[in-house]
mmCIF file of C-alpha atoms in Angstrom:
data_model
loop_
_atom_site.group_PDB
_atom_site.id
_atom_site.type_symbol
_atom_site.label_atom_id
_atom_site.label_comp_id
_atom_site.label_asym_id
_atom_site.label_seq_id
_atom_site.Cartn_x
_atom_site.Cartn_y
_atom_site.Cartn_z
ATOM 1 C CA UNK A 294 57.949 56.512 -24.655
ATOM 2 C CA UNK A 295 60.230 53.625 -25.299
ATOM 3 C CA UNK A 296 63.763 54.745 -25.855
ATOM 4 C CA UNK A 297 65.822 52.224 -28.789
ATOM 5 C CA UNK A 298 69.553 52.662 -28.527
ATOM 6 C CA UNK A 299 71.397 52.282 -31.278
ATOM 7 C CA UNK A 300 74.975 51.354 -31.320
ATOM 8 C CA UNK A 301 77.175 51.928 -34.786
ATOM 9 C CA UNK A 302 80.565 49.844 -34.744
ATOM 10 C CA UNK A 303 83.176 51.814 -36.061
ATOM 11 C CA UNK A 304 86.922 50.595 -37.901
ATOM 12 C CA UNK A 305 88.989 51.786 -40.116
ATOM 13 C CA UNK A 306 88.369 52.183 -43.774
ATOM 14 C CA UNK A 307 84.973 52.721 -43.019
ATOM 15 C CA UNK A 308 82.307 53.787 -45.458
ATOM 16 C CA UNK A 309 81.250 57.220 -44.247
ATOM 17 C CA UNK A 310 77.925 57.337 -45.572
ATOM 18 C CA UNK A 311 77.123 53.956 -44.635
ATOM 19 C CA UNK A 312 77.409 55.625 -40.739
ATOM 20 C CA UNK A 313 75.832 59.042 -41.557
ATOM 21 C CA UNK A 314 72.901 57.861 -43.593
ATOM 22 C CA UNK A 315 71.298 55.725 -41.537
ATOM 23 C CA UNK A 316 71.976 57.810 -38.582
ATOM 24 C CA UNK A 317 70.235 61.040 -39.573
ATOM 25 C CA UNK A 318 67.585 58.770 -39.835
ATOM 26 C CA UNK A 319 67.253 57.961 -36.672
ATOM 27 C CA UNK A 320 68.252 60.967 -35.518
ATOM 28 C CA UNK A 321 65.651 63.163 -37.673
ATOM 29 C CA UNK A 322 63.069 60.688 -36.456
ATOM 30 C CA UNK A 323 63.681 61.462 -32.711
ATOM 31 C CA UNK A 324 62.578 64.847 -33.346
ATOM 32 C CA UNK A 325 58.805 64.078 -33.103
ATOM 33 C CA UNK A 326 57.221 63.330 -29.431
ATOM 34 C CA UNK A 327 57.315 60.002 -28.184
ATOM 35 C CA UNK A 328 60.082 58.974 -30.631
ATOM 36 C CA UNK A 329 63.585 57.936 -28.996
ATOM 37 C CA UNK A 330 66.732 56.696 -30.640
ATOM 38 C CA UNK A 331 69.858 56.386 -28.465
ATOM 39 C CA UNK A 332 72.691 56.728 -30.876
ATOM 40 C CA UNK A 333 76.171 55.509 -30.071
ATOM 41 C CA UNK A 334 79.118 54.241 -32.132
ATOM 42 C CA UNK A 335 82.358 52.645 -30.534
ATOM 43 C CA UNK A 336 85.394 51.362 -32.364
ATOM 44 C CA UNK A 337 87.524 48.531 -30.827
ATOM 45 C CA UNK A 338 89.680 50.864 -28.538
ATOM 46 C CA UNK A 339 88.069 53.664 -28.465
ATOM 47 C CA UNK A 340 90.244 55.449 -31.049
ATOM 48 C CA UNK A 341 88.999 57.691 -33.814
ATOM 49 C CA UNK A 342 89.058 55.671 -37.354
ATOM 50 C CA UNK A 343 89.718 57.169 -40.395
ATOM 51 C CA UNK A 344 87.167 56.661 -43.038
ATOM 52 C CA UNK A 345 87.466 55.399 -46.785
ATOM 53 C CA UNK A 346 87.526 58.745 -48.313
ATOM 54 C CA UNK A 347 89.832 60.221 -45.475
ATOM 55 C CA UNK A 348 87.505 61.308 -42.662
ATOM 56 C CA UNK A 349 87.924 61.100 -39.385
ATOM 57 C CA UNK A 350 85.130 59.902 -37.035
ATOM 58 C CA UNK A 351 85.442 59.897 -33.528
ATOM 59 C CA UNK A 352 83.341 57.173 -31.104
ATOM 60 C CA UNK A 353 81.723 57.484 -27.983
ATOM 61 C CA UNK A 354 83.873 54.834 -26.631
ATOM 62 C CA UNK A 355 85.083 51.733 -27.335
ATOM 63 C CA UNK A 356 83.290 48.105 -27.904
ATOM 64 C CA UNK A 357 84.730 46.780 -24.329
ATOM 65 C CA UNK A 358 82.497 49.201 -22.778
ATOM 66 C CA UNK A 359 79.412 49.490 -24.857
ATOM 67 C CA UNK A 360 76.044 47.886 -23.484
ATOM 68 C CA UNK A 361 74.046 45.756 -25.480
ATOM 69 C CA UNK A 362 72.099 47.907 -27.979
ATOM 70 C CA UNK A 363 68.139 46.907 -28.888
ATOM 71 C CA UNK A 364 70.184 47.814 -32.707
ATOM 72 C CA UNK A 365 73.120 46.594 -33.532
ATOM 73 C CA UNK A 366 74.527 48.417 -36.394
ATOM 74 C CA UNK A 367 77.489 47.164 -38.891
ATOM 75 C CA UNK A 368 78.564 49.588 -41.587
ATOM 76 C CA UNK A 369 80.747 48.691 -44.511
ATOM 77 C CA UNK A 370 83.700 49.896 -46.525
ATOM 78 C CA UNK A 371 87.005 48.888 -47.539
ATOM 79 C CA UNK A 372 87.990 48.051 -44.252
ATOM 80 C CA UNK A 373 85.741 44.898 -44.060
ATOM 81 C CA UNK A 374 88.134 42.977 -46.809
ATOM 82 C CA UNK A 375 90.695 42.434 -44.454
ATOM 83 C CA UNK A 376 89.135 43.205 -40.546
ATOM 84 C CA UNK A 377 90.616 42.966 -37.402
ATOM 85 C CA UNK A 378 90.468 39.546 -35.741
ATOM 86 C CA UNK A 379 89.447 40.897 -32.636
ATOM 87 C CA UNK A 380 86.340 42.991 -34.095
ATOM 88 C CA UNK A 381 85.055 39.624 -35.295
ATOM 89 C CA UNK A 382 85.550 37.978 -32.514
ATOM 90 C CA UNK A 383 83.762 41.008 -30.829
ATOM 91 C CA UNK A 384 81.020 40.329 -33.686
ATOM 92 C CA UNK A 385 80.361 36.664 -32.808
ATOM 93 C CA UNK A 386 80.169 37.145 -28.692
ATOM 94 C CA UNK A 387 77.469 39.915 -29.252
ATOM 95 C CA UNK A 388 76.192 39.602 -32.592
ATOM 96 C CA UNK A 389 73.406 37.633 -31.125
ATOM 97 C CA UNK A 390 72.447 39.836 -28.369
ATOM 98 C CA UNK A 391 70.681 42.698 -29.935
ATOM 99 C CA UNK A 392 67.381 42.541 -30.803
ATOM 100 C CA UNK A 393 67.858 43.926 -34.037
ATOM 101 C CA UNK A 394 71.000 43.016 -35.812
ATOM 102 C CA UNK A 395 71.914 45.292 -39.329
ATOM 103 C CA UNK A 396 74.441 45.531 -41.708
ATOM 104 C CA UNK A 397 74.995 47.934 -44.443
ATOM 105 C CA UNK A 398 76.588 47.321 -48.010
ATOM 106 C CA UNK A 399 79.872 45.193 -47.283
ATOM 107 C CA UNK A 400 79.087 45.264 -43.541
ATOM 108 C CA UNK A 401 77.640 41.875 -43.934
ATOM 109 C CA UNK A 402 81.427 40.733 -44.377
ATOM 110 C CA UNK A 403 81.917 41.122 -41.321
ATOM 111 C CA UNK A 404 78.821 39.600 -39.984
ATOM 112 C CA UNK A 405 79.326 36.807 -41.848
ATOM 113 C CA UNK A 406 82.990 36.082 -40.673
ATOM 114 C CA UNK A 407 81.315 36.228 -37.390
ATOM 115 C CA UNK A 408 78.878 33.307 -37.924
ATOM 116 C CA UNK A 409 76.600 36.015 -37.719
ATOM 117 C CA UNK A 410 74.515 35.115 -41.253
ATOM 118 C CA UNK A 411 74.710 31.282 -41.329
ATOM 119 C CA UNK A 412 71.559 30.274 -42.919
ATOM 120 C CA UNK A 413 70.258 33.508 -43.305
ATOM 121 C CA UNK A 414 69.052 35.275 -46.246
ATOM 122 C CA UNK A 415 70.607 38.360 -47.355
ATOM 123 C CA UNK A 416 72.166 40.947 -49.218
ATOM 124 C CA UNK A 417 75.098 43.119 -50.170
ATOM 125 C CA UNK A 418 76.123 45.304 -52.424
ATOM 126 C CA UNK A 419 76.299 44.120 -55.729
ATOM 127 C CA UNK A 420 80.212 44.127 -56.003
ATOM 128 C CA UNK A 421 80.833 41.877 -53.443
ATOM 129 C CA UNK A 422 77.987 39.389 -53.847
ATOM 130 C CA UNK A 423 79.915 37.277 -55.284
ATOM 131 C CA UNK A 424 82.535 37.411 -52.741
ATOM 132 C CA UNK A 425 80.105 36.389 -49.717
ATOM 133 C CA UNK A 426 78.639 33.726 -51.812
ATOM 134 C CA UNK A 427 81.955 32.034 -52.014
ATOM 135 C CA UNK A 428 83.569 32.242 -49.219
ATOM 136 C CA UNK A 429 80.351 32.040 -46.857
ATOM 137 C CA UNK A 430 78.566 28.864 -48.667
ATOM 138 C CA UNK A 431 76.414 28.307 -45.579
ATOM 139 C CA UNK A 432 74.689 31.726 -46.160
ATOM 140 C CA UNK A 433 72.101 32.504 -48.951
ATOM 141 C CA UNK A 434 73.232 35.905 -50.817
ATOM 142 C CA UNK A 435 70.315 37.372 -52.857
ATOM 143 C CA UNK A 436 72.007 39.713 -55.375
ATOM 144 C CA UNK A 437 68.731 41.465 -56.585
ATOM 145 C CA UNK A 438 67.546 43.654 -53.731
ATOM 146 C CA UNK A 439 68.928 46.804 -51.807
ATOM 147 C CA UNK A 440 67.772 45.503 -48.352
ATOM 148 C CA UNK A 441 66.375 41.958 -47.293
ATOM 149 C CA UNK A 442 64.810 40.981 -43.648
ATOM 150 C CA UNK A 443 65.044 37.500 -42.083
ATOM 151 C CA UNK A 444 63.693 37.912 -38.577
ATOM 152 C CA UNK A 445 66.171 39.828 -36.465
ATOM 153 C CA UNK A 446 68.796 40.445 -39.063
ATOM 154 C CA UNK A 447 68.575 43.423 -41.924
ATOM 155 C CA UNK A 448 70.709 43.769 -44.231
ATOM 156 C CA UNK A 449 70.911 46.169 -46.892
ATOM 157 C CA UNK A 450 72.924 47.117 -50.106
ATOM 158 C CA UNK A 451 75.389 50.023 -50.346
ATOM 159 C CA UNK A 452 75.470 53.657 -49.357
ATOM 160 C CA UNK A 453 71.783 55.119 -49.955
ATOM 161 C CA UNK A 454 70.048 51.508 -49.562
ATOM 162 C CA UNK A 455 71.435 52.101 -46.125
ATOM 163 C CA UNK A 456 68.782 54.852 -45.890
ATOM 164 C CA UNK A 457 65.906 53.006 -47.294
ATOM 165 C CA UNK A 458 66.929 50.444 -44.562
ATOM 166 C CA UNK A 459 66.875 52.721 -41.907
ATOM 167 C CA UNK A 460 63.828 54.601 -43.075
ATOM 168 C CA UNK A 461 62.038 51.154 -43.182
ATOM 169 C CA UNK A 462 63.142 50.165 -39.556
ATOM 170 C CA UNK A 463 61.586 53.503 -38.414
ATOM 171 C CA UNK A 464 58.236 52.819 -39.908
ATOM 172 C CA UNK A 465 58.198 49.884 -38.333
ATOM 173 C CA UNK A 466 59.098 50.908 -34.898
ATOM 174 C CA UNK A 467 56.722 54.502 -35.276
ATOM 175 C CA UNK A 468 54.597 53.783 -38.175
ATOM 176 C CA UNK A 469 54.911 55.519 -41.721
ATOM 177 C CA UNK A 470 53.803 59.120 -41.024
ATOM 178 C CA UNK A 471 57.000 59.933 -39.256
ATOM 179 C CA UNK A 472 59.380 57.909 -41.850
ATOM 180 C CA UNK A 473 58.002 60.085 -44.597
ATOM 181 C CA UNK A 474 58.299 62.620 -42.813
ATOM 182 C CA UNK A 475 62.259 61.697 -41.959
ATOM 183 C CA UNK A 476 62.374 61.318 -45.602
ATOM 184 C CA UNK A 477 60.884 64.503 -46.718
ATOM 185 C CA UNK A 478 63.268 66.099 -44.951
ATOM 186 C CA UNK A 479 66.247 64.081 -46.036
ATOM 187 C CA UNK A 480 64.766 64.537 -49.609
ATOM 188 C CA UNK A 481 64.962 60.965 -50.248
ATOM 189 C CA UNK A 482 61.501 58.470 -51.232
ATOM 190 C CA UNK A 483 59.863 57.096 -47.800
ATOM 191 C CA UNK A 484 60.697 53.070 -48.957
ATOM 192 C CA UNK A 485 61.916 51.941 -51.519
ATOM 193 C CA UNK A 486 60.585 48.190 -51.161
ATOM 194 C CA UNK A 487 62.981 46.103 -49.885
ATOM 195 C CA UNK A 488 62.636 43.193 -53.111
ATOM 196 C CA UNK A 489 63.170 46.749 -55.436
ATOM 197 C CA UNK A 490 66.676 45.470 -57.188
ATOM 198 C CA UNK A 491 69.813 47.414 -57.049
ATOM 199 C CA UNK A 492 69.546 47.922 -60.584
ATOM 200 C CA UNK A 493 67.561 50.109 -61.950
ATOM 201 C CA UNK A 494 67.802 49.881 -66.418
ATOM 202 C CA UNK A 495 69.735 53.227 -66.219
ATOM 203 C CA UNK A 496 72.392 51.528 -63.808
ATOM 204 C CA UNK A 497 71.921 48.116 -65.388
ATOM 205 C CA UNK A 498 72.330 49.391 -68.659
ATOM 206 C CA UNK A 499 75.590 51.455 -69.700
ATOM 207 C CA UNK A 500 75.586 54.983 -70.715
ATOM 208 C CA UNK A 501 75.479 55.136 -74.699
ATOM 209 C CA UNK A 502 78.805 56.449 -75.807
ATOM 210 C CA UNK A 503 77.200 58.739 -79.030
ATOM 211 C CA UNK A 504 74.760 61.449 -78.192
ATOM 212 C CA UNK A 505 72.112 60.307 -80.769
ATOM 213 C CA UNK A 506 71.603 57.685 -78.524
ATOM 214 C CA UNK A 507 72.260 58.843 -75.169
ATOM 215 C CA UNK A 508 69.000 61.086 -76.284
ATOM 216 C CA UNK A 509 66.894 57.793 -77.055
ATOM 217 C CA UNK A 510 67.765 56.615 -73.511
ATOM 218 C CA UNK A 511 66.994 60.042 -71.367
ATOM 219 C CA UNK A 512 63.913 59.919 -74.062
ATOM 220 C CA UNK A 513 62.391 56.241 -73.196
ATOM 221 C CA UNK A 514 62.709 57.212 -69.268
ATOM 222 C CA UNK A 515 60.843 60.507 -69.642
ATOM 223 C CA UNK A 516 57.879 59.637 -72.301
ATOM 224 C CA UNK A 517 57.122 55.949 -71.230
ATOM 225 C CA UNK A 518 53.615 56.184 -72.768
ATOM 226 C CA UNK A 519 55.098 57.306 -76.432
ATOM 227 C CA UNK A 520 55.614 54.871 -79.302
ATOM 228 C CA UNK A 521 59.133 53.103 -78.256
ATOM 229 C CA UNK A 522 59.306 51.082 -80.957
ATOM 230 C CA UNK A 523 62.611 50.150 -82.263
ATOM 231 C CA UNK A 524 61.271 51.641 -85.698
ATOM 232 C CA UNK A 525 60.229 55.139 -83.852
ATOM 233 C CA UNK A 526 63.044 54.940 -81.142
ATOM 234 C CA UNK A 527 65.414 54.554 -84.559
ATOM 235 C CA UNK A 528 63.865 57.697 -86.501
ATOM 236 C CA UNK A 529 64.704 59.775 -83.254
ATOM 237 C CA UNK A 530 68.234 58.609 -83.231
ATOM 238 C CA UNK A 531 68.335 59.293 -87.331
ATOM 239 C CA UNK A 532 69.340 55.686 -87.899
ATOM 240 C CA UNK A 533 68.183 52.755 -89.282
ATOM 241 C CA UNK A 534 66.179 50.433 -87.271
ATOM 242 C CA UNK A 535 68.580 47.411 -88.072
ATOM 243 C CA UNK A 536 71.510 49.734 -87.260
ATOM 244 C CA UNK A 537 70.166 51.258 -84.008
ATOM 245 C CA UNK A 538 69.270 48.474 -82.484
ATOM 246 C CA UNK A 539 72.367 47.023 -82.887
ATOM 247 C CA UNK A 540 74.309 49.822 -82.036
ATOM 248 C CA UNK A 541 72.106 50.537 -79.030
ATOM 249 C CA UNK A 542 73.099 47.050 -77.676
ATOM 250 C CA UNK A 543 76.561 47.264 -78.411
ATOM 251 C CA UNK A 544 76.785 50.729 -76.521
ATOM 252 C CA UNK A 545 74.320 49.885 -73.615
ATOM 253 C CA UNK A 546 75.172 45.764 -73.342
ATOM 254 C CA UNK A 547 71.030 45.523 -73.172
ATOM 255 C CA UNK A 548 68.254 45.629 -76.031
ATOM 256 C CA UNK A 549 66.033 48.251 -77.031
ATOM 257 C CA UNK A 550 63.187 46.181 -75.978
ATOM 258 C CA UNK A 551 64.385 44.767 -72.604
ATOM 259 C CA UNK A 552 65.582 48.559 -71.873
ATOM 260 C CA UNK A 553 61.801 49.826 -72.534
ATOM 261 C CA UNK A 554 60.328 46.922 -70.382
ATOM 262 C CA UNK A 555 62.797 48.105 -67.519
ATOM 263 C CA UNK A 556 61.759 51.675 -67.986
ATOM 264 C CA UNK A 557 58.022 51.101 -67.774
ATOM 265 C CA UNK A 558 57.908 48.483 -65.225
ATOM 266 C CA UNK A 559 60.141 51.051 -62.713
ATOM 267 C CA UNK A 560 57.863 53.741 -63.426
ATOM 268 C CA UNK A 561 54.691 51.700 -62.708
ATOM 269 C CA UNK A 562 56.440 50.132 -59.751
ATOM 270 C CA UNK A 563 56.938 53.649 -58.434
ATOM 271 C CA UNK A 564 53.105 55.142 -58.782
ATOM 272 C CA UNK A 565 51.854 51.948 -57.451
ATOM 273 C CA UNK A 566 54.154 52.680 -54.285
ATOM 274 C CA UNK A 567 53.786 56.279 -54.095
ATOM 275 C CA UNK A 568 50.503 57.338 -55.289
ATOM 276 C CA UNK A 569 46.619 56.859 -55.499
ATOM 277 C CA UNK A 570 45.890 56.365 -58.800
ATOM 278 C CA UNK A 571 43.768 53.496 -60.392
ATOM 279 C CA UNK A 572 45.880 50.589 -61.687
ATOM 280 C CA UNK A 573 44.020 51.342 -65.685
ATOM 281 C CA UNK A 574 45.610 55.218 -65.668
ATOM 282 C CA UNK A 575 49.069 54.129 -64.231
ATOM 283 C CA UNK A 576 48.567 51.548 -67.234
ATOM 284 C CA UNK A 577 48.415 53.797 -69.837
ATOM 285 C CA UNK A 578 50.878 56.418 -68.269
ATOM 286 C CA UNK A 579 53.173 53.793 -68.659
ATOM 287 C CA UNK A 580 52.743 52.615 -71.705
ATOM 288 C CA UNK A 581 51.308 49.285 -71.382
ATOM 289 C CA UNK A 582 48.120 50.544 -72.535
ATOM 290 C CA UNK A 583 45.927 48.036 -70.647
ATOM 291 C CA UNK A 584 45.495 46.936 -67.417
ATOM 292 C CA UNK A 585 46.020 43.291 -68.623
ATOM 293 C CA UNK A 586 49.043 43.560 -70.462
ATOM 294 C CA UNK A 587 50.197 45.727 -67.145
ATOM 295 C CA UNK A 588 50.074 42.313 -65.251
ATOM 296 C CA UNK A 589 51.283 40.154 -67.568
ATOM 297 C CA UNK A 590 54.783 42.132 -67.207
ATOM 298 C CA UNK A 591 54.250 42.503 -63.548
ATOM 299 C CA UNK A 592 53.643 38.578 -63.374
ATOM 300 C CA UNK A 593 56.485 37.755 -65.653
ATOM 301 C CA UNK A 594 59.214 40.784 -63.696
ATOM 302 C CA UNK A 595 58.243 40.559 -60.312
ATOM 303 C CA UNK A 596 55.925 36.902 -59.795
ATOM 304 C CA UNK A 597 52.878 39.187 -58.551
ATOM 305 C CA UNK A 598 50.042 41.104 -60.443
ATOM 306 C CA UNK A 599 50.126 45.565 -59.824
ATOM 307 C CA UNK A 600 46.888 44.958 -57.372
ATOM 308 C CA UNK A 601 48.746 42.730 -55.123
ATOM 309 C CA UNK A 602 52.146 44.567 -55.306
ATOM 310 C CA UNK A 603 50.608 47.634 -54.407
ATOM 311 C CA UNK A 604 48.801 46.261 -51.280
ATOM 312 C CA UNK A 605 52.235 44.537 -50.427
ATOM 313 C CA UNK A 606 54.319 47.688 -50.505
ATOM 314 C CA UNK A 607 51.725 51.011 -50.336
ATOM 315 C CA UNK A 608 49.877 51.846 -47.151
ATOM 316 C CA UNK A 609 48.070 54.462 -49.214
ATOM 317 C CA UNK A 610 44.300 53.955 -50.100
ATOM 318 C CA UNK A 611 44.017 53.487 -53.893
ATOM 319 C CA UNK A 612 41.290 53.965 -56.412
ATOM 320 C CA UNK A 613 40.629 50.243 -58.395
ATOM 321 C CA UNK A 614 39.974 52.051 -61.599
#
């Protein structure tokens, strides 16, 4: 059985759930036989930190004395606007040491004020994309999904994209049975694929202020196979099409259409991940009604047809038909 340590660095203003998520991971996944994660965390001193939302987490030891882990692990939180100088300098020495190095949501901050992400691809959370972008020009910030992998280095987008992170390095190490197993238990999906964007169109679009069309929305995501036209979609609300459809855009920021597209496309994305069925019934589920106009969206959304995104990101046999 080979034994992977883990080490979690620790500060203060830490995101909580950036440490705790990822760790039950690992932790749930060294339940099952030959599966071993060493997990450690260490702040600079040694000293508890207090977290953002006022907990107190207490390390194993400090940095100083820490070996090198085989995963180096780099939480985020408020704490990682202004660090201490000396954890980045900690960051740069042994930032390249590990054989895995990770950061979760604003974690990569910190990497990246270590020289850690130079010419590496990766992510954050969404709020602070932006932010790394600027002041890190030499390192290429993808906005769109919750966790990106350029050789050694993973890095993820906030809180529970910490988890599908996590859940994704355990696969890899021990293979997908016991990661959706871990996940099962957590109650979480086994992997989310890494390119899945941050925003899904109920987080990309805004909550409708007026009930009438708060309904439509809950509406569109449950019955993606229904008529979701803006004439039908307006009849539900009791409006007229011309006036729903601009008051839906005004309330939500995104059209009718574009939030139906978003709807079906996640939902297809999500049976082609997660289940067996043939590419022609998750079609019509969905509403696309063919297989053809299925890929066309797939080709225009994500640059790949449904066959070949489900071979990318499902290990699970699948019926063609």
């Amino acid at each position: 059985m080979k034994q992977r340590s883990v080490l979690v660095v620790l500060f203060d203003g830490i995101q909580s759930l950036d440490v705790t998520g990822p760790m039950e991971v690992f932790a749930g996944a060294s339940r099952f036989p030959r599966v071993s994660y060493d997990l450690r965390t260490a702040s600079l001193d040694g000293a508890p930190v207090r977290s953002s939302c006022g907990l107190a987490l207490v390390p194993d030891g400090s940095l100083a004395e820490a070996a090198t882990p085989h995963t180096l692990l780099v939480p985020g939180g408020q704490g990682t606007r202004d660090p201490a100088p000396a954890l980045v300098d900690w960051l740069r020495v042994h930032g390249p040491r590990p054989e895995r190095l990770v950061s979760v949501c604003s974690g990569a901050l910190l990497l990246a004020a270590a020289g850690q992400l130079d010419g590496h691809r990766v992510t954050t959370h969404w709020n602070v994309c932006d932010h790394l972008a600027r002041t890190y020009p030499a390192v290429e910030v993808d906005p769109e999904p919750i966790f990106v992998r350029d050789g050694r280095l993973a890095t993820s987008a906030g809180v529970t994209a910490g988890i599908d992170l996590a859940l994704a390095l355990v696969e890899e190490d021990h293979g997908r049975e016991v990661a959706l197993t871990v996940a099962r238990h957590l109650v979480v999906f086994l992997r989310r694929p890494g390119n899945q964007s941050q925003f899904s169109a109920q987080l990309t679009a805004q909550t409708a202020r007026r009930e009438p069309l708060r309904e439509v929305q809950h509406w569109i995501t449950e019955h993606p196979a229904e008529d979701l036209s803006v004439e039908s979609l307006a009849a539900r609300a009791r409006l007229s099409p011309r006036h729903f459809a601009r008051a839906f855009q005004t309330e939500t920021g995104m059209t009718p259409g574009r939030y139906v597209d978003r709807v079906r496309l996640e939902q297809a994305r999500r049976l082609l991940e997660d289940t067996t069925d043939g590419v022609t019934g998750i079609a019509r589920t969905c509403g696309y009604g063919t297989p053809e106009a299925m890929r066309r969206a797939f080709l225009k959304a994500v640059g790949t047809g449904p066959a070949e995104y489900r071979r990318r990101f499902s290990s699970r046999p699948a019926h063609q038909k």
